[in-house]
Each structure stands twice: as structure tokens, then as C-alpha cells.
GROMACS .gro file of C-alpha atoms in nm:
model
  484
    1MET     CA    1  -4.477  -0.694  -1.481
    2SER     CA    2  -4.280  -0.381  -1.404
    3LEU     CA    3  -4.031  -0.220  -1.649
    4THR     CA    4  -3.860  -0.022  -1.393
    5THR     CA    5  -3.542  -0.073  -1.270
    6PRO     CA    6  -3.474   0.027  -0.906
    7ILE     CA    7  -3.164   0.270  -0.838
    8ARG     CA    8  -2.882   0.111  -0.680
    9THR     CA    9  -2.629   0.363  -0.525
   10ARG     CA   10  -2.394   0.367  -0.283
   11ILE     CA   11  -2.333   0.604   0.017
   12VAL     CA   12  -2.005   0.798   0.090
   13ASP     CA   13  -1.967   0.927   0.442
   14VAL     CA   14  -1.700   1.282   0.398
   15VAL     CA   15  -1.586   1.341   0.729
   16VAL     CA   16  -1.387   1.666   0.779
   17PRO     CA   17  -1.246   1.705   1.128
   18VAL     CA   18  -1.211   2.005   1.278
   19TYR     CA   19  -1.008   2.236   1.566
   20ASN     CA   20  -1.059   2.590   1.578
   21GLU     CA   21  -1.142   2.621   1.213
   22ALA     CA   22  -1.459   2.877   1.235
   23HIS     CA   23  -1.323   3.129   1.011
   24VAL     CA   24  -1.283   2.875   0.746
   25LEU     CA   25  -1.542   2.632   0.774
   26ALA     CA   26  -1.879   2.757   0.630
   27ALA     CA   27  -1.698   2.828   0.320
   28SER     CA   28  -1.501   2.505   0.278
   29VAL     CA   29  -1.808   2.293   0.358
   30HIS     CA   30  -1.995   2.492   0.127
   31ARG     CA   31  -1.768   2.461  -0.140
   32LEU     CA   32  -1.721   2.080  -0.066
   33HIS     CA   33  -2.099   2.052  -0.060
   34ALA     CA   34  -2.145   2.221  -0.408
   35TYR     CA   35  -1.877   2.013  -0.554
   36LEU     CA   36  -2.058   1.651  -0.454
   37LEU     CA   37  -2.405   1.787  -0.557
   38GLY     CA   38  -2.292   1.902  -0.896
   39GLY     CA   39  -2.108   1.625  -0.998
   40PHE     CA   40  -2.058   1.325  -0.768
   41PRO     CA   41  -2.222   1.021  -0.905
   42TYR     CA   42  -2.282   0.860  -0.543
   43ALA     CA   43  -2.486   0.924  -0.264
   44PHE     CA   44  -2.278   1.110   0.033
   45ARG     CA   45  -2.305   1.274   0.375
   46ILE     CA   46  -2.082   1.539   0.506
   47VAL     CA   47  -1.996   1.517   0.841
   48ILE     CA   48  -1.840   1.799   1.034
   49ALA     CA   49  -1.642   1.658   1.370
   50ASP     CA   50  -1.538   1.900   1.600
   51ASN     CA   51  -1.270   1.809   1.807
   52ALA     CA   52  -1.344   2.016   2.120
   53SER     CA   53  -1.294   2.363   1.972
   54THR     CA   54  -1.245   2.668   2.192
   55ASP     CA   55  -1.397   2.911   1.916
   56ALA     CA   56  -1.684   2.890   1.738
   57THR     CA   57  -1.636   2.605   1.529
   58TRP     CA   58  -1.942   2.433   1.667
   59ARG     CA   59  -2.153   2.680   1.661
   60VAL     CA   60  -2.061   2.693   1.269
   61ALA     CA   61  -2.095   2.312   1.220
   62ARG     CA   62  -2.441   2.334   1.403
   63GLU     CA   63  -2.544   2.609   1.159
   64LEU     CA   64  -2.401   2.402   0.859
   65ALA     CA   65  -2.602   2.087   0.934
   66ARG     CA   66  -2.937   2.272   0.951
   67GLU     CA   67  -2.893   2.482   0.633
   68LEU     CA   68  -2.750   2.212   0.417
   69PRO     CA   69  -2.945   1.898   0.406
   70HIS     CA   70  -2.672   1.648   0.313
   71VAL     CA   71  -2.449   1.772   0.621
   72ARG     CA   72  -2.414   1.680   0.987
   73ALA     CA   73  -2.224   1.755   1.269
   74VAL     CA   74  -2.043   1.579   1.565
   75HIS     CA   75  -1.878   1.709   1.837
   76LEU     CA   76  -1.592   1.520   2.071
   77ASP     CA   77  -1.492   1.667   2.408
   78ARG     CA   78  -1.152   1.556   2.373
   79LYS     CA   79  -0.886   1.679   2.071
   80GLY     CA   80  -0.743   1.425   1.826
   81ARG     CA   81  -0.807   1.380   1.450
   82GLY     CA   82  -0.734   1.021   1.481
   83ARG     CA   83  -1.018   1.012   1.778
   84ALA     CA   84  -1.292   1.233   1.555
   85LEU     CA   85  -1.234   0.969   1.259
   86ARG     CA   86  -1.241   0.664   1.487
   87LYS     CA   87  -1.578   0.815   1.614
   88VAL     CA   88  -1.749   0.873   1.288
   89TRP     CA   89  -1.612   0.562   1.070
   90ALA     CA   90  -1.687   0.327   1.359
   91GLU     CA   91  -2.080   0.435   1.320
   92SER     CA   92  -2.115   0.501   1.009
   93ASP     CA   93  -2.325   0.309   0.766
   94ALA     CA   94  -2.262   0.407   0.431
   95ASP     CA   95  -2.034   0.185   0.200
   96VAL     CA   96  -1.743   0.376   0.196
   97VAL     CA   97  -1.591   0.639   0.462
   98ALA     CA   98  -1.351   0.897   0.379
   99TYR     CA   99  -1.204   1.219   0.506
  100MET     CA  100  -1.055   1.513   0.415
  101ASP     CA  101  -0.871   1.820   0.585
  102VAL     CA  102  -1.116   2.147   0.636
  103ASP     CA  103  -0.865   2.372   0.442
  104LEU     CA  104  -0.947   2.137   0.089
  105SER     CA  105  -0.573   2.144  -0.015
  106THR     CA  106  -0.609   1.875  -0.248
  107ASP     CA  107  -0.790   1.930  -0.566
  108LEU     CA  108  -1.145   1.790  -0.518
  109ASP     CA  109  -1.115   1.664  -0.855
  110ALA     CA  110  -0.948   1.363  -0.726
  111PHE     CA  111  -1.200   1.236  -0.499
  112LEU     CA  112  -1.403   1.040  -0.745
  113PRO     CA  113  -1.088   0.826  -0.853
  114LEU     CA  114  -1.016   0.822  -0.469
  115VAL     CA  115  -1.365   0.627  -0.396
  116ALA     CA  116  -1.432   0.450  -0.691
  117PRO     CA  117  -1.200   0.148  -0.665
  118LEU     CA  118  -1.350   0.091  -0.315
  119VAL     CA  119  -1.722   0.170  -0.439
  120SER     CA  120  -1.620  -0.113  -0.696
  121GLY     CA  121  -1.476  -0.369  -0.437
  122HIS     CA  122  -1.109  -0.396  -0.581
  123SER     CA  123  -0.940  -0.206  -0.337
  124ASP     CA  124  -0.975  -0.187   0.067
  125LEU     CA  125  -0.845   0.144   0.110
  126ALA     CA  126  -0.751   0.445  -0.110
  127ILE     CA  127  -0.508   0.751  -0.017
  128GLY     CA  128  -0.402   1.088  -0.196
  129THR     CA  129  -0.023   1.076  -0.233
  130ARG     CA  130   0.142   1.402  -0.310
  131LEU     CA  131   0.495   1.230  -0.391
  132ALA     CA  132   0.381   1.077  -0.665
  133ARG     CA  133   0.565   1.192  -1.002
  134SER     CA  134   0.250   1.283  -1.159
  135ALA     CA  135   0.136   1.496  -0.857
  136ALA     CA  136   0.131   1.870  -0.865
  137VAL     CA  137   0.264   2.012  -0.508
  138VAL     CA  138   0.323   2.379  -0.423
  139ARG     CA  139   0.450   2.409  -0.043
  140GLY     CA  140   0.733   2.529   0.190
  141PRO     CA  141   1.070   2.362   0.170
  142ARG     CA  142   1.073   2.279   0.493
  143ARG     CA  143   0.754   2.065   0.469
  144GLU     CA  144   0.887   1.903   0.176
  145VAL     CA  145   1.168   1.774   0.345
  146VAL     CA  146   0.951   1.711   0.646
  147SER     CA  147   0.707   1.501   0.458
  148ARG     CA  148   0.970   1.293   0.225
  149SER     CA  149   1.222   1.227   0.545
  150TYR     CA  150   0.899   1.076   0.698
  151ASN     CA  151   0.786   0.826   0.423
  152LEU     CA  152   1.135   0.780   0.338
  153LEU     CA  153   1.191   0.646   0.709
  154LEU     CA  154   0.870   0.461   0.680
  155ARG     CA  155   0.992   0.272   0.413
  156GLY     CA  156   1.328   0.178   0.548
  157VAL     CA  157   1.196   0.064   0.889
  158PHE     CA  158   0.901  -0.120   0.786
  159ALA     CA  159   0.955  -0.165   0.427
  160THR     CA  160   0.602   0.006   0.301
  161HIS     CA  161   0.504   0.030  -0.059
  162PHE     CA  162   0.271   0.342  -0.002
  163SER     CA  163   0.458   0.657  -0.087
  164ASP     CA  164   0.244   0.924   0.154
  165ALA     CA  165   0.114   0.884   0.519
  166GLN     CA  166   0.042   1.199   0.586
  167CYS     CA  167  -0.168   1.343   0.305
  168GLY     CA  168  -0.497   1.449   0.439
  169PHE     CA  169  -0.712   1.279   0.180
  170LYS     CA  170  -0.778   0.921   0.274
  171ALA     CA  171  -1.083   0.695   0.221
  172ALA     CA  172  -1.166   0.313   0.287
  173ARG     CA  173  -1.459   0.066   0.261
  174THR     CA  174  -1.624   0.096   0.581
  175VAL     CA  175  -1.655  -0.271   0.649
  176VAL     CA  176  -1.256  -0.284   0.639
  177ALA     CA  177  -1.232   0.056   0.803
  178GLN     CA  178  -1.472  -0.104   1.111
  179ALA     CA  179  -1.251  -0.424   1.116
  180LEU     CA  180  -0.934  -0.246   1.158
  181LEU     CA  181  -0.974   0.060   1.394
  182PRO     CA  182  -1.009  -0.180   1.735
  183HIS     CA  183  -0.653  -0.259   1.634
  184VAL     CA  184  -0.528   0.101   1.560
  185HIS     CA  185  -0.422   0.265   1.905
  186ASP     CA  186  -0.339   0.617   1.809
  187GLU     CA  187  -0.591   0.903   1.859
  188GLU     CA  188  -0.394   1.168   1.673
  189TRP     CA  189  -0.207   1.216   1.383
  190PHE     CA  190  -0.016   0.914   1.360
  191PHE     CA  191  -0.379   0.749   1.336
  192ASP     CA  192  -0.308   0.749   0.935
  193THR     CA  193  -0.008   0.573   0.930
  194GLU     CA  194  -0.073   0.315   1.190
  195LEU     CA  195  -0.417   0.212   0.997
  196LEU     CA  196  -0.243   0.166   0.660
  197LEU     CA  197   0.051  -0.011   0.809
  198LEU     CA  198  -0.187  -0.242   0.941
  199ALA     CA  199  -0.375  -0.299   0.632
  200GLU     CA  200  -0.115  -0.346   0.413
  201ARG     CA  201   0.095  -0.555   0.661
  202ASN     CA  202  -0.207  -0.758   0.639
  203GLY     CA  203  -0.281  -0.778   0.254
  204LEU     CA  204  -0.497  -0.537   0.201
  205ARG     CA  205  -0.499  -0.371  -0.089
  206ILE     CA  206  -0.398   0.026  -0.097
  207HIS     CA  207  -0.483   0.214  -0.390
  208GLU     CA  208  -0.315   0.547  -0.446
  209VAL     CA  209  -0.438   0.876  -0.606
  210PRO     CA  210  -0.138   1.137  -0.728
  211VAL     CA  211  -0.304   1.458  -0.641
  212ASP     CA  212  -0.305   1.845  -0.699
  213TRP     CA  213  -0.217   2.019  -0.355
  214ILE     CA  214  -0.144   2.340  -0.239
  215ASP     CA  215  -0.017   2.426   0.105
  216ASP     CA  216  -0.261   2.581   0.352
  217PRO     CA  217   0.005   2.891   0.516
  218ASP     CA  218  -0.279   2.934   0.779
  219SER     CA  219  -0.227   2.531   0.877
  220ARG     CA  220  -0.233   2.474   1.277
  221VAL     CA  221  -0.028   2.142   1.253
  222ASP     CA  222   0.294   2.187   1.468
  223VAL     CA  223   0.541   2.010   1.237
  224TRP     CA  224   0.798   1.931   1.497
  225HIS     CA  225   0.595   1.792   1.776
  226THR     CA  226   0.383   1.577   1.508
  227ALA     CA  227   0.700   1.466   1.400
  228LEU     CA  228   0.802   1.366   1.740
  229ASP     CA  229   0.466   1.207   1.810
  230ASP     CA  230   0.507   1.010   1.461
  231LEU     CA  231   0.829   0.875   1.579
  232ARG     CA  232   0.700   0.769   1.899
  233GLY     CA  233   0.421   0.612   1.694
  234MET     CA  234   0.656   0.399   1.466
  235ALA     CA  235   0.853   0.264   1.779
  236ARG     CA  236   0.494   0.154   1.931
  237VAL     CA  237   0.391  -0.050   1.618
  238ALA     CA  238   0.742  -0.192   1.578
  239ARG     CA  239   0.696  -0.354   1.925
  240ARG     CA  240   0.368  -0.452   1.827
  241ILE     CA  241   0.519  -0.626   1.515
  242ALA     CA  242   0.802  -0.776   1.746
  243ALA     CA  243   0.559  -0.911   1.969
  244GLY     CA  244   0.356  -1.083   1.686
  245THR     CA  245  -0.003  -0.884   1.809
  246PHE     CA  246   0.043  -0.623   1.512
  247ARG     CA  247  -0.262  -0.830   1.343
  248VAL     CA  248  -0.608  -0.834   1.210
  249SER     CA  249  -0.835  -1.155   1.015
  250VAL     CA  250  -0.595  -1.235   0.685
  251PRO     CA  251  -0.830  -1.174   0.381
  252ALA     CA  252  -0.908  -1.490   0.163
  253ARG     CA  253  -0.695  -1.365  -0.129
  254VAL     CA  254  -0.428  -1.360   0.128
  255ARG     CA  255  -0.467  -1.678   0.298
  256ASP     CA  256  -0.527  -1.895  -0.027
  257ALA     CA  257  -0.282  -1.716  -0.231
  258ARG     CA  258  -0.038  -1.943  -0.434
  259LEU     CA  259   0.290  -1.929  -0.625
  260PRO     CA  260   0.260  -1.848  -1.000
  261ALA     CA  261   0.252  -2.178  -1.173
  262SER     CA  262   0.591  -2.085  -1.361
  263MET     CA  263   0.734  -1.995  -1.019
  264ARG     CA  264   0.650  -2.336  -0.878
  265VAL     CA  265   0.845  -2.458  -1.161
  266GLN     CA  266   1.124  -2.208  -1.191
  267LEU     CA  267   1.226  -2.180  -0.791
  268PRO     CA  268   1.368  -2.533  -0.735
  269ARG     CA  269   1.540  -2.537  -1.089
  270PHE     CA  270   1.727  -2.218  -0.986
  271ALA     CA  271   1.805  -2.328  -0.641
  272LEU     CA  272   1.943  -2.625  -0.769
  273ILE     CA  273   2.138  -2.480  -1.050
  274GLY     CA  274   2.230  -2.207  -0.810
  275LEU     CA  275   2.418  -2.478  -0.534
  276VAL     CA  276   2.576  -2.633  -0.804
  277SER     CA  277   2.715  -2.289  -0.937
  278THR     CA  278   2.788  -2.188  -0.533
  279LEU     CA  279   2.998  -2.524  -0.486
  280ALA     CA  280   3.178  -2.481  -0.784
  281HIS     CA  281   3.262  -2.129  -0.711
  282LEU     CA  282   3.401  -2.217  -0.370
  283LEU     CA  283   3.598  -2.505  -0.513
  284LEU     CA  284   3.759  -2.264  -0.770
  285TYR     CA  285   3.813  -1.995  -0.485
  286VAL     CA  286   4.039  -2.276  -0.297
  287LEU     CA  287   4.193  -2.405  -0.612
  288LEU     CA  288   4.303  -2.034  -0.693
  289ARG     CA  289   4.376  -1.872  -0.364
  290GLY     CA  290   4.728  -2.049  -0.344
  291ASP     CA  291   4.814  -1.848  -0.623
  292MET     CA  292   4.668  -1.488  -0.575
  293GLY     CA  293   4.501  -1.262  -0.327
  294PRO     CA  294   4.152  -1.360  -0.249
  295LEU     CA  295   3.970  -1.061  -0.407
  296ALA     CA  296   4.146  -1.180  -0.738
  297ALA     CA  297   4.066  -1.540  -0.664
  298ASN     CA  298   3.702  -1.473  -0.558
  299ALA     CA  299   3.657  -1.218  -0.932
  300LEU     CA  300   3.784  -1.501  -1.129
  301ALA     CA  301   3.604  -1.788  -0.983
  302LEU     CA  302   3.287  -1.577  -0.972
  303THR     CA  303   3.350  -1.482  -1.346
  304MET     CA  304   3.334  -1.837  -1.461
  305THR     CA  305   3.050  -1.985  -1.252
  306THR     CA  306   2.821  -1.620  -1.332
  307ILE     CA  307   2.887  -1.761  -1.732
  308ALA     CA  308   2.792  -2.099  -1.634
  309ASN     CA  309   2.493  -2.022  -1.393
  310THR     CA  310   2.340  -1.770  -1.638
  311ALA     CA  311   2.354  -2.004  -1.966
  312ALA     CA  312   2.230  -2.321  -1.742
  313ASN     CA  313   1.918  -2.061  -1.602
  314ARG     CA  314   1.849  -1.962  -1.964
  315ARG     CA  315   1.794  -2.355  -2.087
  316PHE     CA  316   1.661  -2.481  -1.817
  317THR     CA  317   1.493  -2.278  -1.548
  318PHE     CA  318   1.378  -1.995  -1.799
  319GLY     CA  319   1.316  -2.251  -2.084
  320VAL     CA  320   1.489  -2.020  -2.346
  321ARG     CA  321   1.648  -2.243  -2.631
  322GLY     CA  322   1.850  -2.131  -2.972
  323ARG     CA  323   2.130  -1.886  -3.016
  324ALA     CA  324   1.898  -1.575  -3.047
  325GLY     CA  325   2.003  -1.328  -2.760
  326VAL     CA  326   2.249  -1.548  -2.573
  327TRP     CA  327   2.502  -1.257  -2.593
  328ARG     CA  328   2.278  -1.014  -2.446
  329HIS     CA  329   2.126  -1.211  -2.185
  330GLN     CA  330   2.522  -1.285  -2.098
  331ALA     CA  331   2.528  -0.911  -2.060
  332GLN     CA  332   2.254  -0.869  -1.877
  333GLY     CA  333   2.292  -1.096  -1.644
  334GLY     CA  334   2.665  -0.944  -1.574
  335LEU     CA  335   2.478  -0.697  -1.359
  336ALA     CA  336   2.405  -0.972  -1.144
  337PHE     CA  337   2.760  -1.066  -1.156
  338VAL     CA  338   2.842  -0.697  -1.058
  339VAL     CA  339   2.618  -0.752  -0.763
  340GLY     CA  340   2.782  -1.052  -0.661
  341LEU     CA  341   3.129  -0.955  -0.713
  342ALA     CA  342   3.052  -0.622  -0.513
  343LEU     CA  343   2.927  -0.833  -0.195
  344SER     CA  344   3.169  -1.116  -0.201
  345SER     CA  345   3.484  -0.856  -0.244
  346ALA     CA  346   3.349  -0.622   0.031
  347THR     CA  347   3.280  -0.941   0.305
  348LEU     CA  348   3.626  -1.071   0.222
  349GLY     CA  349   3.759  -0.712   0.241
  350ALA     CA  350   3.575  -0.668   0.610
  351LEU     CA  351   3.692  -1.015   0.716
  352HIS     CA  352   4.056  -0.915   0.643
  353ALA     CA  353   4.042  -0.593   0.790
  354ALA     CA  354   3.886  -0.747   1.096
  355VAL     CA  355   4.066  -1.065   1.146
  356GLN     CA  356   4.454  -1.103   1.067
  357ARG     CA  357   4.505  -1.382   0.849
  358PRO     CA  358   4.225  -1.574   0.836
  359SER     CA  359   4.186  -1.905   0.778
  360ARG     CA  360   4.043  -2.069   0.417
  361GLY     CA  361   3.735  -2.160   0.611
  362VAL     CA  362   3.688  -1.886   0.740
  363GLU     CA  363   3.663  -1.708   0.384
  364VAL     CA  364   3.469  -1.966   0.231
  365GLY     CA  365   3.196  -1.906   0.507
  366ALA     CA  366   3.188  -1.503   0.414
  367LEU     CA  367   3.154  -1.605   0.062
  368VAL     CA  368   2.837  -1.848   0.135
  369VAL     CA  369   2.688  -1.540   0.331
  370ALA     CA  370   2.728  -1.295   0.058
  371GLY     CA  371   2.647  -1.558  -0.188
  372ALA     CA  372   2.317  -1.586  -0.052
  373VAL     CA  373   2.220  -1.248  -0.042
  374ALA     CA  374   2.355  -1.204  -0.460
  375THR     CA  375   2.150  -1.514  -0.515
  376ILE     CA  376   1.807  -1.312  -0.440
  377VAL     CA  377   1.946  -1.030  -0.620
  378ARG     CA  378   2.028  -1.280  -0.936
  379PHE     CA  379   1.697  -1.470  -0.922
  380LEU     CA  380   1.463  -1.136  -0.934
  381LEU     CA  381   1.702  -1.013  -1.180
  382LEU     CA  382   1.673  -1.287  -1.428
  383ARG     CA  383   1.290  -1.339  -1.331
  384VAL     CA  384   1.161  -0.959  -1.415
  385TRP     CA  385   1.451  -0.840  -1.636
  386VAL     CA  386   1.650  -1.022  -1.820
  387PHE     CA  387   1.401  -1.319  -1.933
  388ARG     CA  388   1.102  -1.092  -1.958
  389THR     CA  389   1.184  -0.903  -2.334
  390ALA     CA  390   0.974  -0.985  -2.614
  391GLY     CA  391   1.275  -1.145  -2.813
  392VAL     CA  392   1.265  -1.422  -2.538
  393VAL     CA  393   0.907  -1.498  -2.534
  394ALA     CA  394   0.942  -1.515  -2.911
  395SER     CA  395   1.208  -1.762  -2.915
  396VAL     CA  396   1.032  -1.957  -2.625
  397HIS     CA  397   0.699  -2.011  -2.843
  398ALA     CA  398   0.911  -2.036  -3.163
  399SER     CA  399   1.114  -2.309  -3.005
  400GLY     CA  400   0.794  -2.542  -2.974
  401SER     CA  401   0.929  -2.674  -2.611
  402ASP     CA  402   0.793  -2.790  -2.326
  403ASP     CA  403   0.845  -2.420  -2.154
  404PRO     CA  404   0.853  -2.482  -1.817
  405GLY     CA  405   0.663  -2.148  -1.753
  406GLY     CA  406   0.846  -1.830  -1.843
  407PRO     CA  407   0.746  -1.503  -1.663
  408ASP     CA  408   0.532  -1.427  -1.961
  409ASP     CA  409   0.368  -1.723  -1.951
  410PRO     CA  410  -0.037  -1.633  -1.978
  411SER     CA  411  -0.113  -1.907  -1.687
  412ASP     CA  412   0.113  -1.703  -1.446
  413PRO     CA  413  -0.189  -1.447  -1.324
  414ALA     CA  414  -0.048  -1.102  -1.198
  415ASP     CA  415  -0.330  -1.157  -0.891
  416PRO     CA  416  -0.305  -1.507  -0.734
  417GLY     CA  417  -0.615  -1.411  -0.568
  418GLY     CA  418  -0.781  -1.285  -0.864
  419SER     CA  419  -1.049  -0.992  -0.869
  420ALA     CA  420  -1.331  -1.021  -0.611
  421GLY     CA  421  -1.706  -1.154  -0.716
  422SER     CA  422  -2.007  -0.995  -0.662
  423ALA     CA  423  -2.272  -0.996  -0.388
  424GLY     CA  424  -2.589  -0.873  -0.355
  425SER     CA  425  -2.745  -0.722  -0.009
  426ALA     CA  426  -2.908  -0.942   0.193
  427GLY     CA  427  -3.097  -0.714   0.402
  428ALA     CA  428  -3.049  -0.421   0.557
  429THR     CA  429  -2.890  -0.365   0.905
  430GLY     CA  430  -2.683  -0.177   1.122
  431PRO     CA  431  -2.326  -0.134   1.162
  432GLY     CA  432  -2.387  -0.348   1.465
  433ALA     CA  433  -2.425  -0.647   1.269
  434ARG     CA  434  -2.106  -0.584   1.021
  435ILE     CA  435  -1.883  -0.848   1.112
  436ALA     CA  436  -1.546  -0.722   1.276
  437SER     CA  437  -1.317  -0.949   1.031
  438VAL     CA  438  -1.158  -0.881   0.729
  439THR     CA  439  -1.187  -1.217   0.604
  440SER     CA  440  -1.515  -1.161   0.488
  441ILE     CA  441  -1.459  -0.791   0.396
  442THR     CA  442  -1.277  -0.874   0.041
  443SER     CA  443  -1.512  -1.174  -0.070
  444ASN     CA  444  -1.776  -0.884  -0.144
  445ALA     CA  445  -1.629  -0.685  -0.465
  446THR     CA  446  -1.993  -0.528  -0.489
  447ARG     CA  447  -2.307  -0.430  -0.274
  448GLY     CA  448  -2.606  -0.295  -0.328
  449ALA     CA  449  -2.871  -0.119  -0.144
  450ALA     CA  450  -3.254  -0.094  -0.301
  451GLY     CA  451  -3.379   0.280  -0.264
  452SER     CA  452  -3.672   0.194  -0.079
  453ALA     CA  453  -3.546  -0.110   0.147
  454GLY     CA  454  -3.536   0.155   0.466
  455SER     CA  455  -3.397   0.490   0.586
  456THR     CA  456  -3.050   0.578   0.691
  457GLY     CA  457  -3.150   0.848   0.991
  458SER     CA  458  -2.958   1.117   0.802
  459PRO     CA  459  -3.046   1.277   0.459
  460VAL     CA  460  -2.839   1.175   0.176
  461SER     CA  461  -2.735   1.297  -0.160
  462SER     CA  462  -2.715   1.081  -0.447
  463GLY     CA  463  -2.543   1.392  -0.678
  464SER     CA  464  -2.616   1.311  -1.043
  465VAL     CA  465  -2.780   0.987  -0.962
  466GLY     CA  466  -3.073   1.159  -0.869
  467SER     CA  467  -3.261   1.183  -0.535
  468VAL     CA  468  -3.279   0.894  -0.346
  469GLY     CA  469  -3.559   0.937  -0.050
  470SER     CA  470  -3.452   0.657   0.150
  471ILE     CA  471  -3.189   0.403   0.141
  472ALA     CA  472  -3.079   0.130   0.294
  473PRO     CA  473  -2.771   0.076   0.506
  474VAL     CA  474  -2.589  -0.183   0.367
  475GLY     CA  475  -2.488  -0.421   0.659
  476SER     CA  476  -2.474  -0.740   0.502
  477ILE     CA  477  -2.169  -0.905   0.420
  478ASP     CA  478  -2.188  -1.261   0.413
  479SER     CA  479  -2.010  -1.411   0.076
  480ALA     CA  480  -2.178  -1.492  -0.212
  481GLY     CA  481  -1.898  -1.629  -0.460
  482GLU     CA  482  -1.613  -1.611  -0.278
  483ASP     CA  483  -1.329  -1.615  -0.498
  484ALA     CA  484  -1.078  -1.900  -0.557
   0.00000   0.00000   0.00000
């Protein structure tokens, strides 16, 4: 019986797209190669993707590919960073594909934290972010304003959760990238943003890493031209979303996701209490309206119903009994009252400004609309803030009651889909055998490749793991234990 344990490793392709960068290419690639060879724990390949350069970039790239065993060069006849990434990623047989700008503005110590969640299978894409509080960024005010404005615009238009769409420091699981690429239309600078928007809107996990980043004063990026292209790209994506064509196959963890057990109980109870509170608010408003103005009648009616609403939700929706913390809960619930009062008062004010002497029915209708918005805010505040304190949890458990499932119920999982399971490699196949469906992507958290199973066709370095003579490309993504 052999006591030798075969080395299991992963391959990471690092793409460096370049256009007329002959003056910095050699130094940057040597620096990147030395860093990865010296401490990166996974096998790697550096792929220089020349975007139709007109200087000596392609000659330098070929020299580097001959000189360094873990570097290869690819030439494209047309410009476009997105076009270069699409070509290399689509043809890759690595487990993870990544890219970084040739100027290496991002500190390389962030590269392992970038790809580790992808190698483990926990996340689907990973991005460096310069806009996190813990990021350390050195750049001029113009780029800072443009970057923050663009990402703020993305958040406002598409309700994005990722913070930095433009940082040239990204990675993805190869099967994920190859499933998304046919649905990404841009070939230039908007490629990154479109890829992230497509991934996020279809339920894929995007991991963020705060980076240390120093602006390259010799950058060839035309900021204003790129900004206009980005705006055109946003308009194109918005049209695709409106038409219902901005979709890929939904991951199993998204398709099978369910509401947490506690929320399935809380939502109908909250809705019932909210309905009663709304009817009481409207009735009080109509009764008080005869003796006072609309704003005063609304404020008084809302005050009385808010107190009763908070008390009822405390007892029946969130299962909190006893007098402990009751006044604090009412005070915290007062924030929801302020939101509701502001919305309803603004609505009534706008109504009276637009319509002279509106009828009671019109006023009531306006209050119903404002109340619907305030109700959503109220539920979120009560669930994630008011009744999520240690004091509430203690009082719930101390009561020994039939708790309907509070926000700290251990049966309320943070991730309804759970974490991805593990699956072994079913054989060595090429990229053409990959299934172009994200549904089968996320079911495989980890996949291995035996070192002697085959050859990738290009030299591979395994960093500190050791030398791997030939590594089979991991092309099989059959499910072997998909999460419930």
C-alpha cells in the first residue's frame, strides 16, 4: 500500500491586458512572476494579452514568454480590454481566471485574499475595492470624484451592492466566467461593470477585498471618454433588464432559497397588525380632521396608532413578553414613527399644494400610499434593529414562551442556501466540456485535479506547493452532493 498522498492543487490564470505598454511590461511581469513564484500557494500562469499594440509591446511579450516558464503571450488584432479578457478567459482550462492592470497599481498582497474564496468555491467572483473604508488609496481628486460618482450612479440606478466596479483587479471561477461571457456584450472598459451587474442580478456571490492602491500617473485611460462609454453601457443594460433578457441560468442556491423560518411566521403577523393599524389610523384621521388641519390630524392619529402597533408587534410578531425593555422598544420604534410622519406629511402637503381643497377620500388615498412605504421601513427597523438586541433575546428565552422565531433564532440561517458542498474531479476534459450553465457551477465548491492526470499544454507553477510537472485541467463539473 502506497503511503504517498497525491498533491491536489488549483490553477489560476492571471491575465495582464496591455496596449502600447512596452516601456513597463517587462518590469511589471518580472515583478508579478517573482511574487507569485515566491509565495503564492496555487499553480499559476501569467497570460499577457496584447490589444493590437502599435509599439514594441508584442515583441516584449513574446520575449517574456520565452524567458519565463510560467508566462505566455496572446495577440489580438483589435483593441479592447473586454475583448482581450473574453478571449483568454473563454479558452482557459484553469480553475480560476483573474486579471490585473499592467501598472500593478494594486498591492499584490491582496491577490491571495482575492482568489482564495474562489478556489474554495464559496464565492463566484471577486473584486478589489478602492472605496472600502479600510482601503488605502493614493490618487488625484479628479479620478476620485469620477470613480465615486460612477459607482454611486450604479448603486442608484441598479441598486448594486458591490462598491467598486472599475478597479482593475478581479477574478472569477472559470466555469462561472465562461457561463457569463456569452451574455456580456461590451468589449472595452464597460466589460467589468456589465459582468458584475449580470452576476449580481442573477444571484451569484461577489467577494470584495479592500486594496492598497496607488494611481499610475502614466495611465493611458481617457477618463472622460471612458465615462461616456460607461453611461452608454448602463443605458444598454437598463434596456436589457427592462426587456427581461439580462438573465442567465439561476444558481441552485438562489432557485431553492426560502425565507428564514422566523420570517415566514413574522411576515403574516406583521401584515395583519399593519392592516389593523392602517385602518385605525385612517379612521382616527377622518374623525380628527373635522376639528383640525390635515397635518395635525395625521400627526395625532399616527402617534396613537404607532404606540399600539409597536406594542402589538413586540408581543405577537417578535414574541417578546414582559416589561423589560418596553420603553426602549417604544423609543426605538419612534424612528419608524418619524419616517411615517415625514412621508405622510409630505404627501399631504404635496396634495394640498397641487389640489385646492381635496376631498377626504383623496386625502385618505394619499395616506394609504405613504403608509405602504412607511410599513416596509417599519418592518425592517423592527426586525434588524429594535428587536435584535441582547436584551430582547434574553427576555425571549427567559419567558419560556412559544417564541414564533425571533431574529436571533438559531433556526434562522444566515444563508438559506447553505454553503457549497464538495465534489471530486470526474476526469480531465477541456474547456469545451464545461457546461455553460451557472446552475451546475455553484454546486461544486471544491474540485481537485491529480498532478499526473494530464497536461495543460502550457507550463504551470505551483508556487510554494512545489513543482507540478503536469496537471489535468479540471473540466468536469458534475454535481456530487448539491446543497439542499
